[in-house]
GROMACS .gro file of C-alpha atoms in nm:
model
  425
    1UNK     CA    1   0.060 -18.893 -22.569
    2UNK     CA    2   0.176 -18.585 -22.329
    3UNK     CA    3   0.370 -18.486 -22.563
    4UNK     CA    4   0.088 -18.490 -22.839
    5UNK     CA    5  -0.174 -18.327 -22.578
    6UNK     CA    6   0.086 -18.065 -22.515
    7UNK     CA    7   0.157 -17.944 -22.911
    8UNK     CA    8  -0.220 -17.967 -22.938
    9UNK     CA    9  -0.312 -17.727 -22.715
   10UNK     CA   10  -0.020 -17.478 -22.783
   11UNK     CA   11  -0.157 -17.464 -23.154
   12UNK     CA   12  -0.537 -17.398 -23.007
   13UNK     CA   13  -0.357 -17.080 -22.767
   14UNK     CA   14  -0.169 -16.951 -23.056
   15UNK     CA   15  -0.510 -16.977 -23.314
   16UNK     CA   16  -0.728 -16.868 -23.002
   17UNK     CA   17  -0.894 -16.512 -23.079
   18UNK     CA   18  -0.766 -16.438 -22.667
   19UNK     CA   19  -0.448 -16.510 -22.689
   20UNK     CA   20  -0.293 -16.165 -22.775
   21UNK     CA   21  -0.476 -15.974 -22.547
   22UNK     CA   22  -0.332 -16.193 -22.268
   23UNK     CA   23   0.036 -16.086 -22.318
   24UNK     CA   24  -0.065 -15.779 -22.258
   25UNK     CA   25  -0.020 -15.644 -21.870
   26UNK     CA   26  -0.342 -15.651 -21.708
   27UNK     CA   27  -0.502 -15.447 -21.484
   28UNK     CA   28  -0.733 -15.756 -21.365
   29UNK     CA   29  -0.649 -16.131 -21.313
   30UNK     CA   30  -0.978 -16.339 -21.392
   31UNK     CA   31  -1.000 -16.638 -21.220
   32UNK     CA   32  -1.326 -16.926 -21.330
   33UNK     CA   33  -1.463 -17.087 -21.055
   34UNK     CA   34  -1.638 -17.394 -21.056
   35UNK     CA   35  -1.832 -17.558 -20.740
   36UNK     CA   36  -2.118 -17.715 -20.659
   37UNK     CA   37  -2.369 -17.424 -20.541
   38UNK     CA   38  -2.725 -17.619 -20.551
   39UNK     CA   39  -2.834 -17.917 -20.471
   40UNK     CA   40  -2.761 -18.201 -20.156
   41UNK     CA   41  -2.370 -18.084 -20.176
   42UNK     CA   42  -2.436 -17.695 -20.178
   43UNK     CA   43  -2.316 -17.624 -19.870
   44UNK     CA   44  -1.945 -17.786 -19.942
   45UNK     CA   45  -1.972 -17.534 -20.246
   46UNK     CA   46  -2.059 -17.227 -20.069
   47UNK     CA   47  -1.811 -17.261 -19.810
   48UNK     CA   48  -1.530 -17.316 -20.104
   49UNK     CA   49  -1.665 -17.031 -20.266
   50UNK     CA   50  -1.633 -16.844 -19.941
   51UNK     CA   51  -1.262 -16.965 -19.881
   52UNK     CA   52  -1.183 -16.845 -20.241
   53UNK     CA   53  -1.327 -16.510 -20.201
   54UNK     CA   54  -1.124 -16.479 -19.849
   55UNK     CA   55  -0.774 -16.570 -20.018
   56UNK     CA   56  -0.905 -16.269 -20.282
   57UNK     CA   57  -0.979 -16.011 -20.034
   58UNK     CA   58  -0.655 -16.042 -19.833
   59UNK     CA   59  -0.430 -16.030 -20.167
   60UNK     CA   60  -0.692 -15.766 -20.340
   61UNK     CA   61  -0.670 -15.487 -20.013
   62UNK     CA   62  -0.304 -15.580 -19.898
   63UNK     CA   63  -0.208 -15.488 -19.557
   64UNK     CA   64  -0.253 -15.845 -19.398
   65UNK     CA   65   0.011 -15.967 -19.117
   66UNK     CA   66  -0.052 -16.319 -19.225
   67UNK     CA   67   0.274 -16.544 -19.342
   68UNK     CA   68   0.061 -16.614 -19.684
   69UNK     CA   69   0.340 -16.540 -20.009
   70UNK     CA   70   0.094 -16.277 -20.124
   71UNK     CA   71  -0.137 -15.988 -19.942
   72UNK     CA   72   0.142 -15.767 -19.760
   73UNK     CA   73   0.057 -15.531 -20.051
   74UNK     CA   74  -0.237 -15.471 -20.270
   75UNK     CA   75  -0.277 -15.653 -20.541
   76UNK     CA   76  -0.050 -15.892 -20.742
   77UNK     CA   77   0.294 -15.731 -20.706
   78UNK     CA   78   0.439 -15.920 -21.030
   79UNK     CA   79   0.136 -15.783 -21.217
   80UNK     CA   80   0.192 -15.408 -21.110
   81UNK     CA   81  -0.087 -15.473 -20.813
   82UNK     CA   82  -0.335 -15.618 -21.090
   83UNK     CA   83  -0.631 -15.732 -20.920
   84UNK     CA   84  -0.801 -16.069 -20.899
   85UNK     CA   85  -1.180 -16.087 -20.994
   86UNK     CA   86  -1.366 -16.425 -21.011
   87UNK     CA   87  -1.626 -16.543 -21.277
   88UNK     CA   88  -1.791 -16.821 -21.018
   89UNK     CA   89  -2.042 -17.112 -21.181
   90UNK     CA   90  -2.235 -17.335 -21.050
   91UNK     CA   91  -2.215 -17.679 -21.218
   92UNK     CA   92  -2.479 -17.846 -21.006
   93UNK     CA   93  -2.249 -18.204 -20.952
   94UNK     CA   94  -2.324 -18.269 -21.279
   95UNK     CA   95  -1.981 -18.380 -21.528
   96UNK     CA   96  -2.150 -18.239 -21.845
   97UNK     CA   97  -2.251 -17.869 -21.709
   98UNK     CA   98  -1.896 -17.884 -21.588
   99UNK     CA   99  -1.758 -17.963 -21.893
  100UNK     CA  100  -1.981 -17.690 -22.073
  101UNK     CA  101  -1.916 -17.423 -21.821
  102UNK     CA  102  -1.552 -17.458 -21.858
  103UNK     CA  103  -1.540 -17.418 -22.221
  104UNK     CA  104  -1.838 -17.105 -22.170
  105UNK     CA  105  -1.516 -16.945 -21.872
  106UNK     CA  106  -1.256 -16.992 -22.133
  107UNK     CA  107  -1.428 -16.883 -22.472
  108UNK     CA  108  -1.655 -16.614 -22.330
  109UNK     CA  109  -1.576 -16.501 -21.960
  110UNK     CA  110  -1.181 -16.516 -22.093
  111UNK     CA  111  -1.058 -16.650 -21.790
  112UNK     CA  112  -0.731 -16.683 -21.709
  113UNK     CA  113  -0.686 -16.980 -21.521
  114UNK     CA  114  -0.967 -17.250 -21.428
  115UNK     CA  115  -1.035 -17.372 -21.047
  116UNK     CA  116  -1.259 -17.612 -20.890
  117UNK     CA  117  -1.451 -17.820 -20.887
  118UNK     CA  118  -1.482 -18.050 -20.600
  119UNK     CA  119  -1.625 -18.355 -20.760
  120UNK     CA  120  -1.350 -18.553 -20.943
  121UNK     CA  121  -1.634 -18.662 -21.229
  122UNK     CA  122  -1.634 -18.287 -21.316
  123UNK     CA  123  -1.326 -18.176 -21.215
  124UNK     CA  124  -1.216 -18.438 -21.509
  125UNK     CA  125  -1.450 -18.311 -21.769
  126UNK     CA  126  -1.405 -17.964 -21.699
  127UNK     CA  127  -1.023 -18.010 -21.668
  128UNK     CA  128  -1.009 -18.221 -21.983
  129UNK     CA  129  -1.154 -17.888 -22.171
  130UNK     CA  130  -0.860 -17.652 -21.987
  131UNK     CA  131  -0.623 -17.904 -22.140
  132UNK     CA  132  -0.794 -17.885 -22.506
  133UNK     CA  133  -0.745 -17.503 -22.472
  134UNK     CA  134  -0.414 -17.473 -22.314
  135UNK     CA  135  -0.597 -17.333 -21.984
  136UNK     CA  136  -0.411 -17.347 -21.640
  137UNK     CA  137  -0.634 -17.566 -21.419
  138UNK     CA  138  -0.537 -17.602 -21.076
  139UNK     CA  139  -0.797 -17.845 -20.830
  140UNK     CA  140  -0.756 -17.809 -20.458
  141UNK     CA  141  -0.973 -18.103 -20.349
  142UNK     CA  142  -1.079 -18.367 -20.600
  143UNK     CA  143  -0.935 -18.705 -20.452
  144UNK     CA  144  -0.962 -18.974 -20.773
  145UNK     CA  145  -0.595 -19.049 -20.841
  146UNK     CA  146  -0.666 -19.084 -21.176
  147UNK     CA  147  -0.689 -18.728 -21.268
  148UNK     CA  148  -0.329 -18.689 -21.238
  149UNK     CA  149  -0.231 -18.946 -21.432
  150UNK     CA  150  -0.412 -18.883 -21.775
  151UNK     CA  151  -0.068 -18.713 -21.891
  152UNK     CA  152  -0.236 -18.376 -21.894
  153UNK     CA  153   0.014 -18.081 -21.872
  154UNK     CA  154  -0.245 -17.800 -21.812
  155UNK     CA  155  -0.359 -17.995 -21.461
  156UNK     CA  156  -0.228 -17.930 -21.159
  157UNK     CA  157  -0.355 -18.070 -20.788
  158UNK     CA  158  -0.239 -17.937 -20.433
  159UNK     CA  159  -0.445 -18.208 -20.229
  160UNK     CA  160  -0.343 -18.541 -20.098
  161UNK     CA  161  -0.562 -18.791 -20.361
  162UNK     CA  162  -0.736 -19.151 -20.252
  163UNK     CA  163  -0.409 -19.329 -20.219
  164UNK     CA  164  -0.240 -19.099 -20.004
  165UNK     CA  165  -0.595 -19.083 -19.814
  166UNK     CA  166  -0.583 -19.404 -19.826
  167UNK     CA  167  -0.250 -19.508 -19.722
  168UNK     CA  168  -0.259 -19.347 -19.394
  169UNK     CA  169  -0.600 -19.541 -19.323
  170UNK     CA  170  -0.378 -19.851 -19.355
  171UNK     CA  171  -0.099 -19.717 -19.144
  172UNK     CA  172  -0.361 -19.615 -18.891
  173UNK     CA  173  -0.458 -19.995 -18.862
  174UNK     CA  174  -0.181 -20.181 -18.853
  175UNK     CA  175  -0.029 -19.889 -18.577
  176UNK     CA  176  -0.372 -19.916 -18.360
  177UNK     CA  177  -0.270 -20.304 -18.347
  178UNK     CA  178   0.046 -20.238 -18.230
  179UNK     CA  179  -0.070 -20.008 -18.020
  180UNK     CA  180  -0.401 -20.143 -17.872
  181UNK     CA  181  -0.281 -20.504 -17.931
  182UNK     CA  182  -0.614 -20.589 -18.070
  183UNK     CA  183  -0.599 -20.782 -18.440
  184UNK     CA  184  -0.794 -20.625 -18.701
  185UNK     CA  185  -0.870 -20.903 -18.971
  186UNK     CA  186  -1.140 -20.798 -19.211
  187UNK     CA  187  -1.267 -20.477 -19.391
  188UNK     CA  188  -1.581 -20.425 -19.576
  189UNK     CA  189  -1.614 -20.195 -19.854
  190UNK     CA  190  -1.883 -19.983 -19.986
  191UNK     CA  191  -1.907 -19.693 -20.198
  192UNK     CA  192  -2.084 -19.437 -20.462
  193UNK     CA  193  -2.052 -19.550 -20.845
  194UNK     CA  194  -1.909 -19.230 -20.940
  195UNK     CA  195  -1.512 -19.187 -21.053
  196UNK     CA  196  -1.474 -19.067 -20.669
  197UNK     CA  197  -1.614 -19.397 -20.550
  198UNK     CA  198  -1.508 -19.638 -20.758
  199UNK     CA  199  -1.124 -19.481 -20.803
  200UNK     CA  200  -1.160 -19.511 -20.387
  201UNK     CA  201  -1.265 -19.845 -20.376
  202UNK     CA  202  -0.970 -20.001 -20.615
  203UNK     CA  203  -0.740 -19.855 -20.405
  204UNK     CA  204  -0.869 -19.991 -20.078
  205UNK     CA  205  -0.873 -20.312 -20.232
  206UNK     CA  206  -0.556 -20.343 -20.355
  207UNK     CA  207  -0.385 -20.207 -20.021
  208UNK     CA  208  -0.627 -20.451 -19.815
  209UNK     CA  209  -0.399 -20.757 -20.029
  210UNK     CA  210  -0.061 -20.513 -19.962
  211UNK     CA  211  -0.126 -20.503 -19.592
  212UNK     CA  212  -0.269 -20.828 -19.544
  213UNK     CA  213  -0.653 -20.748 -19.431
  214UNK     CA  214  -0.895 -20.959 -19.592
  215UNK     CA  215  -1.185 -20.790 -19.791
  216UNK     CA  216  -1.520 -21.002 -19.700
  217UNK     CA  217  -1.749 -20.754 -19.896
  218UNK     CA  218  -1.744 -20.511 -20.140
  219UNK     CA  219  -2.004 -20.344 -20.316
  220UNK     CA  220  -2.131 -19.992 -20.543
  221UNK     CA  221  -2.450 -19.803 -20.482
  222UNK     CA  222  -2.596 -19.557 -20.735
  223UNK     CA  223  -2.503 -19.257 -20.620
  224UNK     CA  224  -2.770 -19.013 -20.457
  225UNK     CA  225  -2.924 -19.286 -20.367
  226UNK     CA  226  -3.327 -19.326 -20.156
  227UNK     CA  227  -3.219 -19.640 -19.954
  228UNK     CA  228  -2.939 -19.846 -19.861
  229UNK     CA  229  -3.161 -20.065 -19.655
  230UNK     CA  230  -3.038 -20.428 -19.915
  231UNK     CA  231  -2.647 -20.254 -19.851
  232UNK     CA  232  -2.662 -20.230 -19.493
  233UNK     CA  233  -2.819 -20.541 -19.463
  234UNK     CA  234  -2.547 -20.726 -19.660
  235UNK     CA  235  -2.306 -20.567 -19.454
  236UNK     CA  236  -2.459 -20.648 -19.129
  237UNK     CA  237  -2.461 -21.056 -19.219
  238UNK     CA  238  -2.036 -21.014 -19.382
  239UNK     CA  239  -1.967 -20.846 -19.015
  240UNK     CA  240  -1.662 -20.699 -19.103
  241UNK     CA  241  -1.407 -20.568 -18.843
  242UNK     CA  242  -1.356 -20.213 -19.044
  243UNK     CA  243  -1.593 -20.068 -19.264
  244UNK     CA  244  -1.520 -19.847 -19.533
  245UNK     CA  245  -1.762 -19.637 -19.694
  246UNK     CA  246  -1.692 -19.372 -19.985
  247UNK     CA  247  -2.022 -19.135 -19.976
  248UNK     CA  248  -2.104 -18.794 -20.060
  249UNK     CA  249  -2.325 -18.579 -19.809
  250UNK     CA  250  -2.705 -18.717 -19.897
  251UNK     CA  251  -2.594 -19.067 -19.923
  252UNK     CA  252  -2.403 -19.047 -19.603
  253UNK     CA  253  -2.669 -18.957 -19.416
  254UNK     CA  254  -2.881 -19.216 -19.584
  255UNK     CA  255  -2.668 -19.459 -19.402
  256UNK     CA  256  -2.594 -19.321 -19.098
  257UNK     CA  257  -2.974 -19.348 -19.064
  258UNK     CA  258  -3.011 -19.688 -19.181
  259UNK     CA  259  -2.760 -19.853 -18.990
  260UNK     CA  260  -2.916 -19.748 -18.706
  261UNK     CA  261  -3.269 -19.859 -18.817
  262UNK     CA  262  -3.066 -20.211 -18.883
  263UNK     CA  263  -2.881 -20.202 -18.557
  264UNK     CA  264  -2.553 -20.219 -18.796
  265UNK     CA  265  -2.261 -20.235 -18.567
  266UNK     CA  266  -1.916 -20.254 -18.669
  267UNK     CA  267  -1.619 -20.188 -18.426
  268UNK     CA  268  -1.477 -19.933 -18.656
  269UNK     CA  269  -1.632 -19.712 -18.925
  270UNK     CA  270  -1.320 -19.493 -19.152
  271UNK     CA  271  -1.523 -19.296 -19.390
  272UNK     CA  272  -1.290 -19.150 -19.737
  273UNK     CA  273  -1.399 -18.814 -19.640
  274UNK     CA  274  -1.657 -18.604 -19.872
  275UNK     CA  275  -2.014 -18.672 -19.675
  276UNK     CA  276  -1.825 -18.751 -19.363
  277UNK     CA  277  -1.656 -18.392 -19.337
  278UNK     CA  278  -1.929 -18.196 -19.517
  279UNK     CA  279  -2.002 -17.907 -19.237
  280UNK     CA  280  -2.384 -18.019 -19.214
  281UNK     CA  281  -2.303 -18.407 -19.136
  282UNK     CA  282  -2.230 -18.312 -18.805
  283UNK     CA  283  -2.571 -18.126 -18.749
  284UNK     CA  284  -2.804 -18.309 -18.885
  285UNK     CA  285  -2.648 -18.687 -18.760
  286UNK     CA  286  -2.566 -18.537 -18.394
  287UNK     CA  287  -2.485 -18.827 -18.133
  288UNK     CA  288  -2.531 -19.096 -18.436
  289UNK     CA  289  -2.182 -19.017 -18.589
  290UNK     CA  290  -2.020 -19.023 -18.254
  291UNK     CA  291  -1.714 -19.263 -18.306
  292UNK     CA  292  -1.689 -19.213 -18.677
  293UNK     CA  293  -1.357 -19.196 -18.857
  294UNK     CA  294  -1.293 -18.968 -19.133
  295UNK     CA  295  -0.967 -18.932 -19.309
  296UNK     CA  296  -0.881 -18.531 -19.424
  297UNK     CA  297  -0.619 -18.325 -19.447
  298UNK     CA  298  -0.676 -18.052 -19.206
  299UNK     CA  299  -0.835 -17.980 -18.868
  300UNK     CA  300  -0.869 -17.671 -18.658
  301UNK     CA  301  -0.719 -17.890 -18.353
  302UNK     CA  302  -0.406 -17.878 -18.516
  303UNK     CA  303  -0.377 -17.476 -18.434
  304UNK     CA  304  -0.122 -17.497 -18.194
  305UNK     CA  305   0.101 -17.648 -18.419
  306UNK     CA  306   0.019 -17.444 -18.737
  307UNK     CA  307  -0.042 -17.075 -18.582
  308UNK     CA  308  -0.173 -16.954 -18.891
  309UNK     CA  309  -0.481 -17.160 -18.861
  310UNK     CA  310  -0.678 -16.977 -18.597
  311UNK     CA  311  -0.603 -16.608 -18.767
  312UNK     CA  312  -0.727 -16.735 -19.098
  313UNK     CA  313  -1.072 -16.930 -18.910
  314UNK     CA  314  -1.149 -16.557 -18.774
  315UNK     CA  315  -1.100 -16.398 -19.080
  316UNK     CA  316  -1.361 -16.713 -19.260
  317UNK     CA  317  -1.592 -16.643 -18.975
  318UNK     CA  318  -1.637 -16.293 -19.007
  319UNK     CA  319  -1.713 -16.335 -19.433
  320UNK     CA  320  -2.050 -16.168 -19.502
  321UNK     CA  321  -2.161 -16.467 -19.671
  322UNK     CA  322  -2.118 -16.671 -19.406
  323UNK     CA  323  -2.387 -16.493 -19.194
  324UNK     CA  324  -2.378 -16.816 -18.957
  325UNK     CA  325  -2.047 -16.774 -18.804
  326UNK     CA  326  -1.949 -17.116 -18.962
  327UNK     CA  327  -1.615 -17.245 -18.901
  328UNK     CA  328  -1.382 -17.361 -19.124
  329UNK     CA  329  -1.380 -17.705 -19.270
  330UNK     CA  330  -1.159 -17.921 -19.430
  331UNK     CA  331  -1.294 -17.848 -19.821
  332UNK     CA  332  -1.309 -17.479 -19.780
  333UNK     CA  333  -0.968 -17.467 -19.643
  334UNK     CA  334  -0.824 -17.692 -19.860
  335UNK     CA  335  -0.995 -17.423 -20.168
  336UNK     CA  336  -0.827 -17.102 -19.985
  337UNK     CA  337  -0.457 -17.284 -19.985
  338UNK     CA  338  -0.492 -17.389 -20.339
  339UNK     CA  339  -0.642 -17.053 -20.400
  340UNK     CA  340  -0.345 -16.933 -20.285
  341UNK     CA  341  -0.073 -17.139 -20.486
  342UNK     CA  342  -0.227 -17.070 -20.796
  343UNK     CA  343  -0.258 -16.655 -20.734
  344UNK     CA  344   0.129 -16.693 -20.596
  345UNK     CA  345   0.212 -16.856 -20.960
  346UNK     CA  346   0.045 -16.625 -21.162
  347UNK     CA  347   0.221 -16.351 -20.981
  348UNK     CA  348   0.538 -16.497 -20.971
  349UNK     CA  349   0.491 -16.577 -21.387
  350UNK     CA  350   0.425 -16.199 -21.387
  351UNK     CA  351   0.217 -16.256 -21.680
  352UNK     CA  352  -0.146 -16.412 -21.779
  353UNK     CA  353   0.009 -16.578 -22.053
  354UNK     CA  354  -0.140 -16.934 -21.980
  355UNK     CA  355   0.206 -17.061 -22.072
  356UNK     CA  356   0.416 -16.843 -21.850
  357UNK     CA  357   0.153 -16.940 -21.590
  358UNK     CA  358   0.161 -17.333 -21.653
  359UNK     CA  359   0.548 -17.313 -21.627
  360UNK     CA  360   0.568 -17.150 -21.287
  361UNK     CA  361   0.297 -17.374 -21.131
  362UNK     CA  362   0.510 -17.618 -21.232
  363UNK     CA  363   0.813 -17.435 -21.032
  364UNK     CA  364   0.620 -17.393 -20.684
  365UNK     CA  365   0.767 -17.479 -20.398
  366UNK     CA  366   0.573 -17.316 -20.098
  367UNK     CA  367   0.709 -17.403 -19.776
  368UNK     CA  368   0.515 -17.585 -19.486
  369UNK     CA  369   0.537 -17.209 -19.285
  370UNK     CA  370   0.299 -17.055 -19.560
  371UNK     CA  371   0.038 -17.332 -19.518
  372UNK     CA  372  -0.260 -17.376 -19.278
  373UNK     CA  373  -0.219 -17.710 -19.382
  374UNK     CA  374   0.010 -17.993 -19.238
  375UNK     CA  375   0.162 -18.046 -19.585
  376UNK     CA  376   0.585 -18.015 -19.607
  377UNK     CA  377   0.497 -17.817 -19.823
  378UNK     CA  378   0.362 -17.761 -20.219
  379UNK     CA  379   0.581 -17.902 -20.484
  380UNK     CA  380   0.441 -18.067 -20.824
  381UNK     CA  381   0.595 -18.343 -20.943
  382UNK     CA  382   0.589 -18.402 -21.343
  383UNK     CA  383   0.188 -18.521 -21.326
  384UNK     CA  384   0.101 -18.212 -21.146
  385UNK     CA  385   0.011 -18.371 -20.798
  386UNK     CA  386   0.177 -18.222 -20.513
  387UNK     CA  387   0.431 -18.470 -20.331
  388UNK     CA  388   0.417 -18.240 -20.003
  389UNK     CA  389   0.110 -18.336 -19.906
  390UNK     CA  390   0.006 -18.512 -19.571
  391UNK     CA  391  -0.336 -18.715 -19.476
  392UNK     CA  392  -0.426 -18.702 -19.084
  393UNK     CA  393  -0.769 -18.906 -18.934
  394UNK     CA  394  -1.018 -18.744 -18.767
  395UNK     CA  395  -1.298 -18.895 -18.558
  396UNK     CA  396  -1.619 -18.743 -18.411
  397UNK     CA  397  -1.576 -18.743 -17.975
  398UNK     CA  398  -1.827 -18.523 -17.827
  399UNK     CA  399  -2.019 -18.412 -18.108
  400UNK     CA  400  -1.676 -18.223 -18.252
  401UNK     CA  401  -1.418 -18.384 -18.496
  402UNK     CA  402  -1.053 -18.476 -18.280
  403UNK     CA  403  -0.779 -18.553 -18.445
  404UNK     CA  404  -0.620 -18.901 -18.373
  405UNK     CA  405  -0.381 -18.962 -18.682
  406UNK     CA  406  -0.075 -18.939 -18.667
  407UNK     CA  407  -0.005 -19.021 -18.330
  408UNK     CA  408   0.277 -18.681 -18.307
  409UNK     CA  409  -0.048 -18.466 -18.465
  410UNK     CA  410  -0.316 -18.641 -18.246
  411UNK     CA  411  -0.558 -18.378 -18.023
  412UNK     CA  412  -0.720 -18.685 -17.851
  413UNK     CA  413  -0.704 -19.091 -17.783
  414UNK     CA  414  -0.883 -19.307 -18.051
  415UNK     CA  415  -1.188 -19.449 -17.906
  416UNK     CA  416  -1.242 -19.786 -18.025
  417UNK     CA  417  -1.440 -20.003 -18.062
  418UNK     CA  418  -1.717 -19.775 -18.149
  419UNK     CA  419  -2.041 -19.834 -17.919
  420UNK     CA  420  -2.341 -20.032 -18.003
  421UNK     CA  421  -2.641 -19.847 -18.097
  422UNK     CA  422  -2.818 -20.027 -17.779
  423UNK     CA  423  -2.548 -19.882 -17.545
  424UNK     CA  424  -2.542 -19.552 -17.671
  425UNK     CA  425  -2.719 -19.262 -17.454
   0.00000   0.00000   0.00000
């Protein structure tokens, strides 16, 4: 079936109208980029959009000090010091303008490589049009394992996925046991009815029967939901010892809320990231998210032990469109490093020849040093996911997010259990 994809889309780029021009050398790179820029996960898209444009800047002007494999001179050196210039869409969440916009980047904008898009239920419509077209497509932050293992050959991921995410969860359990001596014996699942949310619940499930934790409820929402108040209250009579909730930014909040209107109290919350790391959950939920876990794969506590962190958070800070002063958050900086691979392949295929650029994506292998995140590194393995990458837990302690997970990476002590909404000050 890879095989068959792969023929297929070699005919479309030799029949495509583009093709020709692209094996000429360029004096631009063009680059689609596709994120959610309206609606209740805007803000994750902006700040992506913002990473991107950073990782463009420092390779564009040259001159930078940073240990990044591009940006010490201007331009892409394999190109002749071609420069990069983005065609940036916004496909609103929503799988089908995804899917449209890709094909609109490819046939019209004549793109030459695809990135994005955040949500894996567009991510996999707009990737499955990059694959029809022969189109390098290269996602920094879509978590549904699935979306490497559709046999594409055109698809490429940097970030850890819902099992990896997932994985280190477990770890985190059975090593708090150990560690705290306490027993952990149930976990209750809910989440989103999306491919992000379902793909995340499947896997929880079937490492709740690997590591022997017993599953007392599990249950989907519709996603963007008004109420959880029949969820929570489900929840609140199964009484599980860890709950697990897969949620994008609106929804999360939703709950937050309600549990607290419920007096919903479990001893641990471990949220699969998304509306748990979103840069406004902290703001608008304040002293009711104190406690929560989040898994992710970066944190700006881990600075001391990957230097490069704090130069690059300056450099984010200082972006004119990010008039706030925001720091940098686990999506955006998970969208720069990506960002980053795919500019370093392009320039090292020293071509736009989607081909040329397919086969040295394929042939990365970035080492941890040239990272701000605490990967061993970027290396694809024959589906296109990156085996170097690395989860770490985070949970909110003092109205900031501390790393506890791994133990060797951990800023501060897990606090648990977490403390009952009548206790709380």
């Amino acid at each position: 079936m890879r095989r068959a994809i792969g023929l297929l889309s070699l005919a479309l780029v030799a029949l495509s109208p583009w093709a020709p021009a692209q094996a000429q050398a360029p004096k631009e790179v063009v680059i689609g980029i596709l994120y959610p820029l309206s609606g209740p996960v805007a803000q994750v898209g902006i700040d992506s959009v913002n990473a991107v444009k950073m990782a463009v800047e420092i390779i564009n002007n040259g001159g930078s000090t940073l240990n990044l494999p591009l940006g010490k001179t201007a331009g892409l050196p394999g190109l002749g010091g071609a420069k990069i210039r983005l065609v940036i869409v916004d496909h609103q969440g929503k799988p089908d303008v995804g899917q449209a916009e890709a094909e609109r980047l490819i046939t019209q904008e004549k793109v030459h490589a695809l990135y994005g898009a955040y949500f894996s239920s567009v991510t996999a419509t707009a990737s499955q049009v990059a694959e029809r077209y022969g189109m390098p497509y290269l996602n920094a932050e879509s978590s549904s394992p699935g979306l490497t293992e559709r046999g594409f050959k055109w698809f490429f991921r940097t970030s850890p996925h819902d099992g990896h995410f997932s994985v280190a969860m477990f770890d985190f359990m059975k090593d708090l046991e150990k560690r705290r001596g306490v027993k952990i014996k149930t976990l209750g699942i809910m989440h989103e009815d999306t491919l992000f949310g379902v793909d995340s619940a499947k896997v929880q499930e079937e490492l709740a029967k690997k590591y022997g934790y017993e599953v007392v409820i599990k249950m989907a929402y519709r996603a963007k939901t008004t109420s959880l108040d029949a969820e929570v209250g489900k929840l609140k009579a199964a009484n599980p010892d860890v709950f697990l909730p897969t949620s994008y930014t609106s929804d999360a909040f939703i709950f937050v809320k309600t549990a607290k209107n419920l007096d919903y109290n479990p001893k641990m919350l471990m949220a699969q990231n998304a509306g748990w790391t979103d840069p406004s959950f902290l703001t608008e939920m304040g002293k009711d998210a104190e406690g929560h876990i989040t898994r992710a794969p970066f944190a700006l506590d881990m600075a001391d032990k990957k230097p490069m962190i704090k130069p690059i958070n300056e450099l984010f800070k200082k972006l004119k469109d990010n008039p706030g002063g925001r720091d940098i958050s686990d999506v955006p900086a998970r969208a720069f490093t990506g960002f980053i691979v795919l500019a370093d392949a392009i320039n090292r295929a020293k071509s736009v020849n989607p081909e040329e650029i397919r086969k040295a994506l394929a042939a990365t292998n970035m080492p941890p040093e040239q990272l701000i995140m605490p990967w061993s590194g970027v290396k694809f393995d024959e589906k296109g996911q990156n085996t170097g990458v690395r989860a770490i837990l985070q949970q909110v302690q003092k109205g900031k997010y501390a790393t506890i997970y791994p133990f060797e990476l951990a800023a501060a002590d897990v606090v648990y259990p977490l403390t009952p909404w009548k206790d709380r000050k």
